[in-house]
Coordinates of C-alpha atoms and ligand atoms in Angstrom, one line a residue:
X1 CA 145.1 45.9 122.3
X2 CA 145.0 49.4 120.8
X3 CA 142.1 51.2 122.0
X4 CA 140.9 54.1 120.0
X5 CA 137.2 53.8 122.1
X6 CA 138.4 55.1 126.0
X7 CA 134.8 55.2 127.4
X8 CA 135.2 51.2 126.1
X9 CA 137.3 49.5 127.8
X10 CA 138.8 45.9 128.9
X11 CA 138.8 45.6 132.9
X12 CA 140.1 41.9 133.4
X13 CA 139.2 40.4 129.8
X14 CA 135.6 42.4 130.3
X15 CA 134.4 45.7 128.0
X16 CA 133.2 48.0 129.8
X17 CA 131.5 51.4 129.1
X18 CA 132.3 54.0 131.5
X19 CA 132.3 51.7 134.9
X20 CA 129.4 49.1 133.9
X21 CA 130.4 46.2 132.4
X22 CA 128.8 45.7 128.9
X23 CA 127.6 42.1 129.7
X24 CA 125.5 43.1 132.8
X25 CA 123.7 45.8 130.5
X26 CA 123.1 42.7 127.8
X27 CA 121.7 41.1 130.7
X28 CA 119.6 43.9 131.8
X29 CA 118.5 45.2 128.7
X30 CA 118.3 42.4 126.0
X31 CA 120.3 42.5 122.3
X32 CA 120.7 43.8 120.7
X33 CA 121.1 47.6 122.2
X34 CA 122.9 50.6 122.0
X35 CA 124.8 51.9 124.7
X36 CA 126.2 55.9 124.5
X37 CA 128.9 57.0 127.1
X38 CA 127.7 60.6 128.2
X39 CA 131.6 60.9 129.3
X40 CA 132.6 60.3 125.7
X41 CA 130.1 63.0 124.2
X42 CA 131.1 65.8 126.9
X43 CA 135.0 65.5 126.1
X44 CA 134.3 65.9 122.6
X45 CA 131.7 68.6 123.1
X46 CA 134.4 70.5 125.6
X47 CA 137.6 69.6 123.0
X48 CA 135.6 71.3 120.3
X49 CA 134.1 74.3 121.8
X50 CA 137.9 74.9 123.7
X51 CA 139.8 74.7 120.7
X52 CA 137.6 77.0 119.0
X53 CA 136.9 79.5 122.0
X54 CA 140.7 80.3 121.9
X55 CA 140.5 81.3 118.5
X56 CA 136.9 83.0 118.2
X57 CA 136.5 86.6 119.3
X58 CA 133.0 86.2 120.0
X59 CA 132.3 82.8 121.3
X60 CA 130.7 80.6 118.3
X61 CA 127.6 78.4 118.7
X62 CA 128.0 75.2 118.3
X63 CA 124.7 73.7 116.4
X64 CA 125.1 70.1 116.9
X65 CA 123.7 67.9 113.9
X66 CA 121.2 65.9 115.3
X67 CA 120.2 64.1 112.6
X68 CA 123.5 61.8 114.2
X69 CA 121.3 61.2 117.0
X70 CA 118.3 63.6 117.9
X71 CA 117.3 61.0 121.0
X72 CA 116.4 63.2 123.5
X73 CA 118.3 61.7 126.2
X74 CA 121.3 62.8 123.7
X75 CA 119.9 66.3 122.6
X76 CA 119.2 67.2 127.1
X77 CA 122.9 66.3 127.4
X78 CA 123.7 69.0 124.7
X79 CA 121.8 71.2 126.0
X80 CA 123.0 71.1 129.5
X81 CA 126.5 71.5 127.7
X82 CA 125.1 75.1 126.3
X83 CA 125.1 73.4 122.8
X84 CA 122.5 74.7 119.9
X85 CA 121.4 72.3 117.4
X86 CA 121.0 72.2 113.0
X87 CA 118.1 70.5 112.6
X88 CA 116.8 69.1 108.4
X89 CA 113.3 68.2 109.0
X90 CA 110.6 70.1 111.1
X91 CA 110.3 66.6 112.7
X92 CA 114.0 67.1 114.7
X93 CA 113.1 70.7 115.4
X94 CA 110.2 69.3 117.7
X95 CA 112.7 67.1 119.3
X96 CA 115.2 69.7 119.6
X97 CA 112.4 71.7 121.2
X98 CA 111.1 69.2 123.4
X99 CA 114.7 68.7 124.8
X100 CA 114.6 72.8 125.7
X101 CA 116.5 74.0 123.2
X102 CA 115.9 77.2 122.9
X103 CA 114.9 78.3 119.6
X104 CA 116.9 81.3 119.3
X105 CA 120.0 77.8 119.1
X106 CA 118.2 76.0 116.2
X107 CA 119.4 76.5 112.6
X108 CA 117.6 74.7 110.2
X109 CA 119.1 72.9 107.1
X110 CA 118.3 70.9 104.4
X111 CA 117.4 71.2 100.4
X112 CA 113.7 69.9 100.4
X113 CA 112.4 71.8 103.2
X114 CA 108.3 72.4 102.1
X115 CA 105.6 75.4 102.7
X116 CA 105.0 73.9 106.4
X117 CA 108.4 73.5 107.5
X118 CA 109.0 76.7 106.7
X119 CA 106.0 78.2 108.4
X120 CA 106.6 75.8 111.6
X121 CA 110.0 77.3 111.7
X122 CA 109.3 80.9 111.4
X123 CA 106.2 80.6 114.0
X124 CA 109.2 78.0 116.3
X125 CA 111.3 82.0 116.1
X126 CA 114.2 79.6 115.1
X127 CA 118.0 81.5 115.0
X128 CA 118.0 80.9 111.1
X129 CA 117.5 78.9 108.2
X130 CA 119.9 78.4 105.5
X131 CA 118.2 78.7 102.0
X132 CA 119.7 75.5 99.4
X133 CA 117.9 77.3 96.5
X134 CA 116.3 80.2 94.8
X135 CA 112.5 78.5 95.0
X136 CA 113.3 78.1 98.3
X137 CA 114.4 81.3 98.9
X138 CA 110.5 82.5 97.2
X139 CA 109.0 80.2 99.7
X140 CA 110.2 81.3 102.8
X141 CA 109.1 84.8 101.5
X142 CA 105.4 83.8 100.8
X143 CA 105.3 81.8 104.3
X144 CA 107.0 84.7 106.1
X145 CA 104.8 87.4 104.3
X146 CA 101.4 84.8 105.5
X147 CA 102.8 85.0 109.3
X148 CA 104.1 88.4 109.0
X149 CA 107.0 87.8 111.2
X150 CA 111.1 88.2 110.8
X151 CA 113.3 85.5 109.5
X152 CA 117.2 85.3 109.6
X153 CA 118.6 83.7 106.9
X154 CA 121.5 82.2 105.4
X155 CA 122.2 81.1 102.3
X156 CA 124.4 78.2 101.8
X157 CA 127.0 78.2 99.7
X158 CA 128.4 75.3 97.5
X159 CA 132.1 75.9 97.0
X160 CA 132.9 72.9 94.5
X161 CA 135.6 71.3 96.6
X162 CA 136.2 67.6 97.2
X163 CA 136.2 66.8 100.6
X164 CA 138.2 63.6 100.6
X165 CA 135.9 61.3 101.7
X166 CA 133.1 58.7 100.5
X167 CA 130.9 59.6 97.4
X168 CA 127.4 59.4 99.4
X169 CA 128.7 62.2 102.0
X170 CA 130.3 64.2 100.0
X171 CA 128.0 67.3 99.5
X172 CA 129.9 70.5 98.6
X173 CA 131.0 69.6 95.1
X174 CA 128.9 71.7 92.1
X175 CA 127.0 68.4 91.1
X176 CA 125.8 67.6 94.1
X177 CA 122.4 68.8 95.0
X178 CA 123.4 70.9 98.4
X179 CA 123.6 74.7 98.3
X180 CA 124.2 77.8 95.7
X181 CA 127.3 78.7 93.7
X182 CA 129.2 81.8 93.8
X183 CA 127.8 83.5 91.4
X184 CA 124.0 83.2 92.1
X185 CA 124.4 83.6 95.6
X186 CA 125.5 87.0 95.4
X187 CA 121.8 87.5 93.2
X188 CA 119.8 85.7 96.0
X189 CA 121.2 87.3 98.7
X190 CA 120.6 90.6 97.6
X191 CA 117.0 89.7 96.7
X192 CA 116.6 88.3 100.2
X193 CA 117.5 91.6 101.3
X194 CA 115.0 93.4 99.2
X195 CA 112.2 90.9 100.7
X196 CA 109.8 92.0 103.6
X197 CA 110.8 89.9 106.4
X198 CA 113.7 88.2 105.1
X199 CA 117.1 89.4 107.3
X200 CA 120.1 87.7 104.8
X201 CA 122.6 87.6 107.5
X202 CA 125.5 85.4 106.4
X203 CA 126.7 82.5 104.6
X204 CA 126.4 78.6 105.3
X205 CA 128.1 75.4 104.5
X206 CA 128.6 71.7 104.6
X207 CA 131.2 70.0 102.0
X208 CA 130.7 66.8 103.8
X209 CA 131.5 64.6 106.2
X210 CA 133.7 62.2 107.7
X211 CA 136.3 65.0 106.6
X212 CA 139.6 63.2 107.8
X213 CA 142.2 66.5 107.3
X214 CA 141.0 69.9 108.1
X215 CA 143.1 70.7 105.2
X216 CA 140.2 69.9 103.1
X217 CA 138.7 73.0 104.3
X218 CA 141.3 75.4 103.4
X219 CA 140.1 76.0 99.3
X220 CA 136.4 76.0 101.1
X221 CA 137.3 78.7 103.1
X222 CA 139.1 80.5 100.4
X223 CA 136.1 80.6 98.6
X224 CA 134.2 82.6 101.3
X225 CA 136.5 84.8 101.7
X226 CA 135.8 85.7 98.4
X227 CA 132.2 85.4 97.9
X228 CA 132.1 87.6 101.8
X229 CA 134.2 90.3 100.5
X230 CA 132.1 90.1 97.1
X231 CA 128.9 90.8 99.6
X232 CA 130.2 93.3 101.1
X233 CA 131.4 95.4 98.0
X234 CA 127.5 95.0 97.2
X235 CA 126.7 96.5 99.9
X236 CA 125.2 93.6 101.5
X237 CA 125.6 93.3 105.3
X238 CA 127.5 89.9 106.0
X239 CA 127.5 89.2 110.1
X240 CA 127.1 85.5 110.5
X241 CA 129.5 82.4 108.7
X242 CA 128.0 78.9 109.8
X243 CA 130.6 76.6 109.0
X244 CA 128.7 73.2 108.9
X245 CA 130.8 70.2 111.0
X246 CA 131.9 66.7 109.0
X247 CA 135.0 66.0 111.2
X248 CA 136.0 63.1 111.1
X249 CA 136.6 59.7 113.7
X250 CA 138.6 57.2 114.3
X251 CA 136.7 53.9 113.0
X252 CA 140.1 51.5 112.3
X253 CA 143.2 53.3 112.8
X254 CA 142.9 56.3 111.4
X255 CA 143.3 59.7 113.0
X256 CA 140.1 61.5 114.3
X257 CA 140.2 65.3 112.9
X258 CA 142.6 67.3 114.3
X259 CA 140.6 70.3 115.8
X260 CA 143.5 72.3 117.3
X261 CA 144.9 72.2 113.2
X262 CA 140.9 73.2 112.6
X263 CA 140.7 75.9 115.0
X264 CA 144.3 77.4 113.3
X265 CA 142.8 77.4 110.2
X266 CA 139.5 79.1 111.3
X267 CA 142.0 81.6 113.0
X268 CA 143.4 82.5 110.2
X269 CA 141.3 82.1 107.3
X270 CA 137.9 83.1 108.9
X271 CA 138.0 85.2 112.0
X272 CA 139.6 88.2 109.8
X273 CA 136.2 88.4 108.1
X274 CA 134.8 89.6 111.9
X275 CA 131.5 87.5 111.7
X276 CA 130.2 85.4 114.6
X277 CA 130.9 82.1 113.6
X278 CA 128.6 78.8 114.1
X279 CA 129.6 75.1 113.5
X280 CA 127.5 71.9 113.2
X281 CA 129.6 68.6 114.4
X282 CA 127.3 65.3 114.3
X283 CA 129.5 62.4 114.4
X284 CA 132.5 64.2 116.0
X285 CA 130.6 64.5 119.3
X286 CA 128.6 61.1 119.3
X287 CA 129.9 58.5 116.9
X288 CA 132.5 57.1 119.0
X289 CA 130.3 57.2 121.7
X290 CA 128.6 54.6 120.9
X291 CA 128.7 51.2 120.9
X292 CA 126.0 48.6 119.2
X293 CA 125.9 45.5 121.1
X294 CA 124.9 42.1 119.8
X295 CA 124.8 38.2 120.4
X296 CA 126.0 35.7 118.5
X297 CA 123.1 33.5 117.3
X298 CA 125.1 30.5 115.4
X299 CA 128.6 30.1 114.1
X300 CA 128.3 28.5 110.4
X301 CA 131.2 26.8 108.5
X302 CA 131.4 26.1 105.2
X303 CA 134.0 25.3 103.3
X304 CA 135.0 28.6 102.0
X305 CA 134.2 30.9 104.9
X306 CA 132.8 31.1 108.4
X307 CA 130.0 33.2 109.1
X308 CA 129.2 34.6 112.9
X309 CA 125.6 34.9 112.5
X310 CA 124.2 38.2 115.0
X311 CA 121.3 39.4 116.3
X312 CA 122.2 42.6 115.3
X313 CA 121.3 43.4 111.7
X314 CA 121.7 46.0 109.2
X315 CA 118.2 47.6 110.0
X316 CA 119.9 48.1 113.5
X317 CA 122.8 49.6 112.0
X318 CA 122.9 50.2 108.0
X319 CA 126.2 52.0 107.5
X320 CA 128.6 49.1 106.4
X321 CA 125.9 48.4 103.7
X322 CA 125.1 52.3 102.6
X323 CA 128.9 53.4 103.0
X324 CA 130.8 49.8 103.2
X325 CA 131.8 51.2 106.4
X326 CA 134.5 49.9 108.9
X327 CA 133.2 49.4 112.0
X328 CA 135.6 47.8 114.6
X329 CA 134.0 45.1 116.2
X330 CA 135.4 43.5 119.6
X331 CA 134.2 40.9 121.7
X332 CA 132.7 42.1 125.0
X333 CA 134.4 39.0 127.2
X334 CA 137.7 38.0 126.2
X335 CA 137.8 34.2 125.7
X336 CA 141.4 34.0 124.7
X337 CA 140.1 31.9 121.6
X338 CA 142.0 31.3 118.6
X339 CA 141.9 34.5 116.1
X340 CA 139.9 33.3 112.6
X341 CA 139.2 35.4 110.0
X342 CA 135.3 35.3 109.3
X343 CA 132.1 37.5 108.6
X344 CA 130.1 38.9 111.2
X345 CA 127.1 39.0 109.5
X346 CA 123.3 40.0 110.7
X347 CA 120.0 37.8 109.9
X348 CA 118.2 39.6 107.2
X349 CA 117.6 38.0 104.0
X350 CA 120.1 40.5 102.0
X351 CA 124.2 39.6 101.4
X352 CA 124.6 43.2 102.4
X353 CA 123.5 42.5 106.2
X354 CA 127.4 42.2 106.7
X355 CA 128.8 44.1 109.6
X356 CA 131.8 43.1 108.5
X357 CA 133.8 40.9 105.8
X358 CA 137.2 38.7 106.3
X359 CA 137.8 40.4 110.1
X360 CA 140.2 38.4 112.4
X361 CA 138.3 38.0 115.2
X362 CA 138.8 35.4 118.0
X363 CA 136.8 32.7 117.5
X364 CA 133.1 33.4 119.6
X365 CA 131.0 30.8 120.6
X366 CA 126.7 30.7 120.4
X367 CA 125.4 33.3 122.6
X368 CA 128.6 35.6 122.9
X369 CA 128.3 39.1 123.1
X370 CA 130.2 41.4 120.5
X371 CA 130.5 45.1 120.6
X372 CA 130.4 47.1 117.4
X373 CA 132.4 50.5 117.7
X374 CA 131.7 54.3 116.3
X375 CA 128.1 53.1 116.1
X376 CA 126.6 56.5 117.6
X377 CA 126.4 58.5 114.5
X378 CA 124.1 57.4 111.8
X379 CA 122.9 54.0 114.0
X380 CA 120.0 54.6 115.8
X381 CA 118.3 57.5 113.7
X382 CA 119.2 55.4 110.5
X383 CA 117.4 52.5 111.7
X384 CA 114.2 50.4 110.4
X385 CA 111.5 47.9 110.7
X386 CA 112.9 46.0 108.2
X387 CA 112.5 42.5 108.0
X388 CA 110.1 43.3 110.7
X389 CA 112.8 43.6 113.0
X390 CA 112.3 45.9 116.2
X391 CA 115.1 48.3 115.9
X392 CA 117.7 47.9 119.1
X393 CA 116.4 49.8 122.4
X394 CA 119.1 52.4 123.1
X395 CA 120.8 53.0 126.7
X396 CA 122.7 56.0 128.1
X397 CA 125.8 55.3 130.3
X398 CA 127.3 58.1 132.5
X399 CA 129.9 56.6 135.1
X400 CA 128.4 54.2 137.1
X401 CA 124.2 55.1 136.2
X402 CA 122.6 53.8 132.7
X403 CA 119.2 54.4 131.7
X404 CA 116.8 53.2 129.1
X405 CA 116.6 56.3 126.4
X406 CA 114.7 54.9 123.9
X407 CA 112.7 51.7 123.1
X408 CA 111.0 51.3 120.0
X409 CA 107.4 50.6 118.9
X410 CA 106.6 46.1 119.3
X411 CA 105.6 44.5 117.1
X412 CA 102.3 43.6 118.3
X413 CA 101.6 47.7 118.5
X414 CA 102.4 47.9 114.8
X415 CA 99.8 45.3 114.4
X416 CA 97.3 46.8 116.7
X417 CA 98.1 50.6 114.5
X418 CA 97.5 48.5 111.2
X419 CA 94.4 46.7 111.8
X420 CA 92.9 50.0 113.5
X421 CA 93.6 51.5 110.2
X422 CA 91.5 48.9 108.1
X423 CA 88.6 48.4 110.8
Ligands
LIG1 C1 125.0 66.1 108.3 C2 125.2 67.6 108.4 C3 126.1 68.0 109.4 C4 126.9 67.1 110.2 O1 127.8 66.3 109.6 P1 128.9 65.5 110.5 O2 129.7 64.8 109.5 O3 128.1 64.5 111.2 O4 129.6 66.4 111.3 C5 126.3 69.4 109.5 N1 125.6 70.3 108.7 C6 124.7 69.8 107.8 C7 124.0 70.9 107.0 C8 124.5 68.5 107.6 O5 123.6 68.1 106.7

């Protein structure tokens, strides 16, 4: 079998991740559960930041996107790789924070950001925050004024480009709600650099994600070239280009992006504009380095279709029915059974609990494991109590260790909480 997962592989018909085999951790920990390979997130952390080393003349900072996974188990790893983070809410700040992060590493996204967030992330002394609008832009001056302390800021730039990928992540087009166009940024920015407190140093963006060919980038980048040079003719001071991630994975059989063509491009196309440069990759470092495991609960035929029937469930893992996702799902033991096609399929009482619809899969039995693939991005962090289902308890894997990184509230606390609440 093709394997496009390496910290997952088959040892004697048995999945492992890293050296463990999958089915002792099922034992140990229960389904369904996530498992991350540390291995797996350090070669893409190292293939990203060498690629683009070569090419930077100052060395970049690469903000990872932790709204892919902001466990902290997952955000100490990064920051033992030397790793910053772009945070969207105030809430991943604090966890960025409480995994020591240092602040002067934090960038701070997002289009809604309120009066709080803005005043928790000036008081933080975060690196910057990219402005999405011109009432956000007063904002930050009234909370900066209140605090009477510096801010760095960016203003994120929406070039209208399609970034080849699905509808729901695409966010750099001009009708999608994410960042300024050309010709008001030039406006904002300059009234940023009127404002008391407010250092406008450089240009943001993020056309999406899940990008599959850097190419994609190239009328992006165009774009800044001219909106930097436009700056700079205004007399405005342009030092700092943040360049957003969205590379793409492998989740069937496609390619995952090609950073060496990435890094060529940023060569040639940004580094003449002599700005230190910052990136945010989410699901480049962590999405294929995790796996979501599951048991089968009951195999059920009908006359039109079978249906493998999980204990893993779209509040586990809701990207097949948000994005109808691909997810490649193998089974953990090999049982050299007959290949059907069927629907893996989760318990919740909606049609679009489907991991996955007319997959040839061999045949499992009640109470087989199955591993579902490029389930570390958007898994865990888009999980819920829906159903009033515990969301899976999520395990870290590095060589031969594993340990418990996250375990989510019970049930029984969440009844305790409520009836607290009406006492
Ligand atoms: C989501 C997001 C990213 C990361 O996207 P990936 O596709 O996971 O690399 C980077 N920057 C911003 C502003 C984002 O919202």
């Amino acid at each position: 079998m093709d394997n496009h997962f390496p910290f997952f592989e088959y040892q004697d018909g048995e999945l492992y991740a890293e050296n463990i085999p999958v089915r002792e951790l099922a034992k140990q920990y229960g389904t369904p559960f996530y498992i991350y390979a540390a291995s797996s997130i350090r070669r893409q952390f190292t293939t990203f930041q060498e690629a683009l080393n070569k090419v930077c003349a100052k060395p970049p900072l690469i903000a990872y996107a932790c709204k892919a996974n902001d466990r902290l188990g997952i955000l100490k790893l990064m920051n033992n790789l030397g790793a910053g983070v772009d945070v969207v809410s105030v809430g991943e700040m604090k966890r960025a924070l409480a995994a020591n992060i240092p602040a002067s590493k934090i960038i701070f996204s997002g289009v809604g950001k309120t009066e709080r967030e803005l005043e928790e992330a000036i008081e933080a002394g975060i690196r910057q925050i990219n402005i999405e609008s011109e009432p956000e832009l007063k904002n930050l001056a009234i909370a900066a004024e209140k605090l009477q302390k510096d801010i760095s800021v960016s203003i994120r730039f929406n070039p209208d480009v399609e970034a080849g990928t699905h509808d729901k992540i695409s966010t750099g087009r001009s009708e999608d709600k994410f960042g300024v166009t050309a010709e008001r940024i030039i406006h904002l920015y300059k009234h940023a650099a009127e404002t008391k407190y407010l250092n406008p140093h450089g240009i943001s963006m993020h056309i999406g994600s899940q990008v599959a060919d850097p190419r994609y980038f190239i009328p992006a980048f165009e774009r800044i070239n001219d909106l930097v040079h436009q700056l700079r003719a205004e007399g405005l001071s342009v030092t700092e280009l943040d360049l957003g991630g969205g590379l793409g994975i492998t989740y069937r059989d496609e390619p995952e992006a090609d950073i060496e063509a990435y890094a060529k491009l940023i060569k040639e196309m940004i580094e003449p504009l002599g700005c230190q440069l910052s990136f945010e990759p989410g699901r480049y470092l962590v999405g294929n380095a995790g796996i979501l495991v599951t048991k089968v609960i009951y195999v059920k035929e009908t006359d039109v279709k079978t249906h493998v029937i999980c204990d893993a469930a779209m509040n586990d893992l809701i990207r097949p029915a948000l994005y109808e996702a691909y997810h490649t799902i193998h089974p953990v033991i090999q049982n050299g059974a007959d290949i059907r096609t069927v629907d893996i399929v989760g318990p919740i009482c909606e049609s679009g609990d489907t991991h996955a619809k007319d997959r040839p899969l061999p045949l499992p039995e009640e109470g087989d494991y199955l591993a579902i693939h490029s389930a570390g991005a958007y898994g865990a962090t888009m999980s819920s109590y829906y159903n009033a289902r515990v969301p899976a308890c999520e395990v870290l894997v590095d060589g031969s260790d594993h340990t418990l990184i996250n375990r989510q509230e019970s049930i029984e606390q969440q009844i305790a909480r409520e009836k607290t609440l009406l006492s």
